[in-house]
Amino acid sequence: MLDLTHVRTTLSEHYDLTPSPELAASMQDIYARMDRVVAPPDWAIYAPYVKAINALKKESNAVILGHNYMTPEIFHGVSDFVGDSLQLAMKAQDVEADVIVQAGVHFMAETSKILSPSKTVLMPDMQAGCSLAESITAEGIEEMRAKYPGAPVVSYVNTTAEVKAASDICCTSSNAVQIVNAMESDTVIMTPDQYLAQNVANESFKNVVYWPGSCIVHEQYTAKDLRDFREWNPGTRLIAHPECPPDVVAEADFSGSTSGILKYVHEEKPEKAMLITECSMASNIADELPEVDFVGPCNMCPYMKKITLEKVLWVLHTMENQVEVDAQVADKARLSVQRMIDLSRKLGL
Ligand code: 13P
Ligand code: SF4
C-alpha cells in the first residue's frame, strides 16, 4: 500500500506541485478538452502534475495507456492513447516505448505485460483490482471444463493472467459475440461475467454456459431504474454496457463496449443521453459534444478511481509498482490473448 504522506513529501522535493492559476492558464490547450467538467480551481491543482508527468514521460520514453473510465484530467491531460480494453491491449503490443504506465486496472496492466514482456509496465496503484477478475481462479476454469467436457473456454480479459492461461481464448465486450460464434463447439463456456455471457447468448446461436461473476458497477442498475428514468425524462437515449444484467440491456436503446458507447454517442448526437456505465465516460466526452446533455445517475468504479495524477507521477518518478507475470503463465496467457487479437483483426473489429 502506498504511503501517500511519503509520496507527497518526496514528490514536492523534486517538482513544483503548488497549485498555479498562471501555469493553468498557460496550458489552456489541454484544459480546453475538459473545461465543461473540470472547474478552474481544480485545473490549477492538476496543471503542475500534468506538466511534470508529460515531461517525465519524454525523459523515460514512457507512454500512458488510459482506459475510458479514467477521470478527465488523466484521460485528456496525460494519456497518450485512450480506449476500451481491446484497443488498449492492441496498443500495448504495437506501441514503441520502453515503459507503459497503465492508467486503468490491474488486469489491463497484466495484459500489457503479457503482450509486451520486454517493456516495463507500471501500475499507479497495485490495489486497483476488478470484481470480475477477483471472482474466478484457474481452478474455477477447470471446474467448468469438468462440468462441460469438450466445450471451449472464452474468458473475458477482466481476469488474472492465470485464468487467461487456463482458457482457450479471451474476449472483451467489443468482440464477445463474434468470438463465441467463431468457436467450433455448440456449447461455449464464458467466464467470469454472468451478465456479459447472458447478453452474448441473446445475440449468439451458441449454447452459452457461464460462471456467476459480476461487475459491482454495472450489476447495480435495474430495468425498473431505466423505465422510471424514461418516464421522468422522456426522449433520453439510454445506452448500456453489456456488463449490465440482460433486462437492463433490453430496456436500453443501445449496448456496447466503452468505445462502442462513445462511438454511438458521437455518431447519433442525441439531445439527451444517459450512459448506463461508469461516471467518467460522460465527463470525458462532454467538451467534444456540447450539444448532448448527459443526464441521469451513473456509478463509479472504486478500482478505476484509485488511479490519480499523483500516483501516476509517483510511479514514473520511482519506477515502482512494476507488473510482473511468471514467464510460463505469461506464455500460456499470451496464446489466449493473441488468439483474440488475431480473430478480432481477421473479423475487422
Ligand atoms: P471495455 O472493454 O468496454 O472498456 O470494458 C472494460 C471494463 O472494465 C468495463 O467495466
Ligand atoms: Fe471491473 Fe466493473 Fe470496475 Fe470494469 S467497472 S474494472 S468490470 S469492477
JSON list of C-alpha atoms in Angstrom, two decimals, residues 200-294:
[
{"chain": "A", "resi": 200, "resn": "VAL", "atom": "CA", "xyz": [-23.94, -12.68, -25.64]},
{"chain": "A", "resi": 201, "resn": "ALA", "atom": "CA", "xyz": [-26.26, -15.72, -25.51]},
{"chain": "A", "resi": 202, "resn": "ASN", "atom": "CA", "xyz": [-29.14, -13.46, -26.58]},
{"chain": "A", "resi": 203, "resn": "GLU", "atom": "CA", "xyz": [-27.24, -12.49, -29.74]},
{"chain": "A", "resi": 204, "resn": "SER", "atom": "CA", "xyz": [-25.47, -15.77, -30.48]},
{"chain": "A", "resi": 205, "resn": "PHE", "atom": "CA", "xyz": [-26.54, -19.10, -31.96]},
{"chain": "A", "resi": 206, "resn": "LYS", "atom": "CA", "xyz": [-24.39, -20.99, -29.41]},
{"chain": "A", "resi": 207, "resn": "ASN", "atom": "CA", "xyz": [-25.39, -22.60, -26.14]},
{"chain": "A", "resi": 208, "resn": "VAL", "atom": "CA", "xyz": [-23.53, -20.31, -23.71]},
{"chain": "A", "resi": 209, "resn": "VAL", "atom": "CA", "xyz": [-22.85, -21.58, -20.18]},
{"chain": "A", "resi": 210, "resn": "TYR", "atom": "CA", "xyz": [-21.21, -19.30, -17.69]},
{"chain": "A", "resi": 211, "resn": "TRP", "atom": "CA", "xyz": [-19.52, -18.57, -14.37]},
{"chain": "A", "resi": 212, "resn": "PRO", "atom": "CA", "xyz": [-21.56, -16.50, -11.88]},
{"chain": "A", "resi": 213, "resn": "GLY", "atom": "CA", "xyz": [-19.27, -13.44, -11.58]},
{"chain": "A", "resi": 214, "resn": "SER", "atom": "CA", "xyz": [-20.43, -9.84, -11.96]},
{"chain": "A", "resi": 215, "resn": "CYS", "atom": "CA", "xyz": [-19.21, -6.26, -12.12]},
{"chain": "A", "resi": 216, "resn": "ILE", "atom": "CA", "xyz": [-20.04, -4.29, -8.97]},
{"chain": "A", "resi": 217, "resn": "VAL", "atom": "CA", "xyz": [-20.59, -1.15, -11.04]},
{"chain": "A", "resi": 218, "resn": "HIS", "atom": "CA", "xyz": [-22.97, -2.47, -13.71]},
{"chain": "A", "resi": 219, "resn": "GLU", "atom": "CA", "xyz": [-24.91, -5.02, -11.65]},
{"chain": "A", "resi": 220, "resn": "GLN", "atom": "CA", "xyz": [-26.40, -2.15, -9.63]},
{"chain": "A", "resi": 221, "resn": "TYR", "atom": "CA", "xyz": [-28.61, -0.94, -12.50]},
{"chain": "A", "resi": 222, "resn": "THR", "atom": "CA", "xyz": [-32.13, -2.38, -12.76]},
{"chain": "A", "resi": 223, "resn": "ALA", "atom": "CA", "xyz": [-34.61, -2.42, -15.63]},
{"chain": "A", "resi": 224, "resn": "LYS", "atom": "CA", "xyz": [-37.03, -0.51, -13.37]},
{"chain": "A", "resi": 225, "resn": "ASP", "atom": "CA", "xyz": [-34.42, 2.28, -12.96]},
{"chain": "A", "resi": 226, "resn": "LEU", "atom": "CA", "xyz": [-34.35, 2.65, -16.73]},
{"chain": "A", "resi": 227, "resn": "ARG", "atom": "CA", "xyz": [-38.16, 2.57, -17.11]},
{"chain": "A", "resi": 228, "resn": "ASP", "atom": "CA", "xyz": [-38.56, 5.15, -14.33]},
{"chain": "A", "resi": 229, "resn": "PHE", "atom": "CA", "xyz": [-35.89, 7.31, -15.89]},
{"chain": "A", "resi": 230, "resn": "ARG", "atom": "CA", "xyz": [-37.57, 7.22, -19.32]},
{"chain": "A", "resi": 231, "resn": "GLU", "atom": "CA", "xyz": [-40.88, 8.19, -17.76]},
{"chain": "A", "resi": 232, "resn": "TRP", "atom": "CA", "xyz": [-39.33, 11.01, -15.76]},
{"chain": "A", "resi": 233, "resn": "ASN", "atom": "CA", "xyz": [-37.16, 12.28, -18.59]},
{"chain": "A", "resi": 234, "resn": "PRO", "atom": "CA", "xyz": [-38.78, 11.37, -21.95]},
{"chain": "A", "resi": 235, "resn": "GLY", "atom": "CA", "xyz": [-36.64, 11.46, -25.07]},
{"chain": "A", "resi": 236, "resn": "THR", "atom": "CA", "xyz": [-33.44, 10.43, -23.26]},
{"chain": "A", "resi": 237, "resn": "ARG", "atom": "CA", "xyz": [-31.35, 7.89, -25.16]},
{"chain": "A", "resi": 238, "resn": "LEU", "atom": "CA", "xyz": [-30.37, 5.07, -22.77]},
{"chain": "A", "resi": 239, "resn": "ILE", "atom": "CA", "xyz": [-27.02, 3.46, -23.56]},
{"chain": "A", "resi": 240, "resn": "ALA", "atom": "CA", "xyz": [-25.80, 0.46, -21.55]},
{"chain": "A", "resi": 241, "resn": "HIS", "atom": "CA", "xyz": [-22.58, -1.52, -21.20]},
{"chain": "A", "resi": 242, "resn": "PRO", "atom": "CA", "xyz": [-23.09, -5.30, -21.71]},
{"chain": "A", "resi": 243, "resn": "GLU", "atom": "CA", "xyz": [-21.84, -5.99, -18.16]},
{"chain": "A", "resi": 244, "resn": "CYS", "atom": "CA", "xyz": [-25.34, -4.82, -17.10]},
{"chain": "A", "resi": 245, "resn": "PRO", "atom": "CA", "xyz": [-27.99, -7.51, -16.46]},
{"chain": "A", "resi": 246, "resn": "PRO", "atom": "CA", "xyz": [-29.83, -8.59, -19.66]},
{"chain": "A", "resi": 247, "resn": "ASP", "atom": "CA", "xyz": [-33.15, -6.99, -18.68]},
{"chain": "A", "resi": 248, "resn": "VAL", "atom": "CA", "xyz": [-31.30, -3.66, -18.33]},
{"chain": "A", "resi": 249, "resn": "VAL", "atom": "CA", "xyz": [-29.70, -4.11, -21.77]},
{"chain": "A", "resi": 250, "resn": "ALA", "atom": "CA", "xyz": [-33.15, -4.98, -23.15]},
{"chain": "A", "resi": 251, "resn": "GLU", "atom": "CA", "xyz": [-34.54, -1.65, -21.85]},
{"chain": "A", "resi": 252, "resn": "ALA", "atom": "CA", "xyz": [-31.66, 0.33, -23.38]},
{"chain": "A", "resi": 253, "resn": "ASP", "atom": "CA", "xyz": [-31.58, 1.85, -26.88]},
{"chain": "A", "resi": 254, "resn": "PHE", "atom": "CA", "xyz": [-28.03, 0.65, -27.49]},
{"chain": "A", "resi": 255, "resn": "SER", "atom": "CA", "xyz": [-25.47, -1.58, -25.80]},
{"chain": "A", "resi": 256, "resn": "GLY", "atom": "CA", "xyz": [-21.74, -1.71, -26.48]},
{"chain": "A", "resi": 257, "resn": "SER", "atom": "CA", "xyz": [-18.22, -1.70, -25.07]},
{"chain": "A", "resi": 258, "resn": "THR", "atom": "CA", "xyz": [-16.96, 1.58, -23.60]},
{"chain": "A", "resi": 259, "resn": "SER", "atom": "CA", "xyz": [-15.60, 2.60, -27.03]},
{"chain": "A", "resi": 260, "resn": "GLY", "atom": "CA", "xyz": [-18.77, 1.32, -28.71]},
{"chain": "A", "resi": 261, "resn": "ILE", "atom": "CA", "xyz": [-20.76, 3.65, -26.43]},
{"chain": "A", "resi": 262, "resn": "LEU", "atom": "CA", "xyz": [-18.52, 6.63, -27.22]},
{"chain": "A", "resi": 263, "resn": "LYS", "atom": "CA", "xyz": [-18.77, 5.94, -30.97]},
{"chain": "A", "resi": 264, "resn": "TYR", "atom": "CA", "xyz": [-22.56, 5.66, -30.77]},
{"chain": "A", "resi": 265, "resn": "VAL", "atom": "CA", "xyz": [-22.91, 8.99, -28.93]},
{"chain": "A", "resi": 266, "resn": "HIS", "atom": "CA", "xyz": [-20.54, 10.71, -31.38]},
{"chain": "A", "resi": 267, "resn": "GLU", "atom": "CA", "xyz": [-22.47, 9.42, -34.37]},
{"chain": "A", "resi": 268, "resn": "GLU", "atom": "CA", "xyz": [-26.01, 9.83, -33.03]},
{"chain": "A", "resi": 269, "resn": "LYS", "atom": "CA", "xyz": [-25.54, 13.03, -31.02]},
{"chain": "A", "resi": 270, "resn": "PRO", "atom": "CA", "xyz": [-28.78, 12.54, -29.08]},
{"chain": "A", "resi": 271, "resn": "GLU", "atom": "CA", "xyz": [-30.18, 15.62, -27.38]},
{"chain": "A", "resi": 272, "resn": "LYS", "atom": "CA", "xyz": [-30.18, 13.83, -24.03]},
{"chain": "A", "resi": 273, "resn": "ALA", "atom": "CA", "xyz": [-28.24, 10.69, -23.15]},
{"chain": "A", "resi": 274, "resn": "MET", "atom": "CA", "xyz": [-27.89, 8.53, -20.07]},
{"chain": "A", "resi": 275, "resn": "LEU", "atom": "CA", "xyz": [-24.75, 6.37, -20.11]},
{"chain": "A", "resi": 276, "resn": "ILE", "atom": "CA", "xyz": [-25.51, 3.29, -18.05]},
{"chain": "A", "resi": 277, "resn": "THR", "atom": "CA", "xyz": [-21.94, 2.67, -17.06]},
{"chain": "A", "resi": 278, "resn": "GLU", "atom": "CA", "xyz": [-19.06, 4.31, -15.17]},
{"chain": "A", "resi": 279, "resn": "CYS", "atom": "CA", "xyz": [-19.34, 8.05, -14.44]},
{"chain": "A", "resi": 280, "resn": "SER", "atom": "CA", "xyz": [-16.18, 9.28, -16.20]},
{"chain": "A", "resi": 281, "resn": "MET", "atom": "CA", "xyz": [-17.47, 8.16, -19.60]},
{"chain": "A", "resi": 282, "resn": "ALA", "atom": "CA", "xyz": [-19.83, 11.11, -19.93]},
{"chain": "A", "resi": 283, "resn": "SER", "atom": "CA", "xyz": [-17.32, 13.58, -18.42]},
{"chain": "A", "resi": 284, "resn": "ASN", "atom": "CA", "xyz": [-14.66, 12.61, -20.96]},
{"chain": "A", "resi": 285, "resn": "ILE", "atom": "CA", "xyz": [-16.80, 13.50, -23.98]},
{"chain": "A", "resi": 286, "resn": "ALA", "atom": "CA", "xyz": [-18.75, 16.43, -22.52]},
{"chain": "A", "resi": 287, "resn": "ASP", "atom": "CA", "xyz": [-16.46, 19.00, -24.20]},
{"chain": "A", "resi": 288, "resn": "GLU", "atom": "CA", "xyz": [-16.41, 17.27, -27.59]},
{"chain": "A", "resi": 289, "resn": "LEU", "atom": "CA", "xyz": [-20.20, 17.05, -27.64]},
{"chain": "A", "resi": 290, "resn": "PRO", "atom": "CA", "xyz": [-21.63, 20.25, -26.13]},
{"chain": "A", "resi": 291, "resn": "GLU", "atom": "CA", "xyz": [-24.90, 19.59, -27.96]},
{"chain": "A", "resi": 292, "resn": "VAL", "atom": "CA", "xyz": [-25.52, 16.41, -25.90]},
{"chain": "A", "resi": 293, "resn": "ASP", "atom": "CA", "xyz": [-27.00, 16.76, -22.44]},
{"chain": "A", "resi": 294, "resn": "PHE", "atom": "CA", "xyz": [-25.68, 13.88, -20.32]}
]
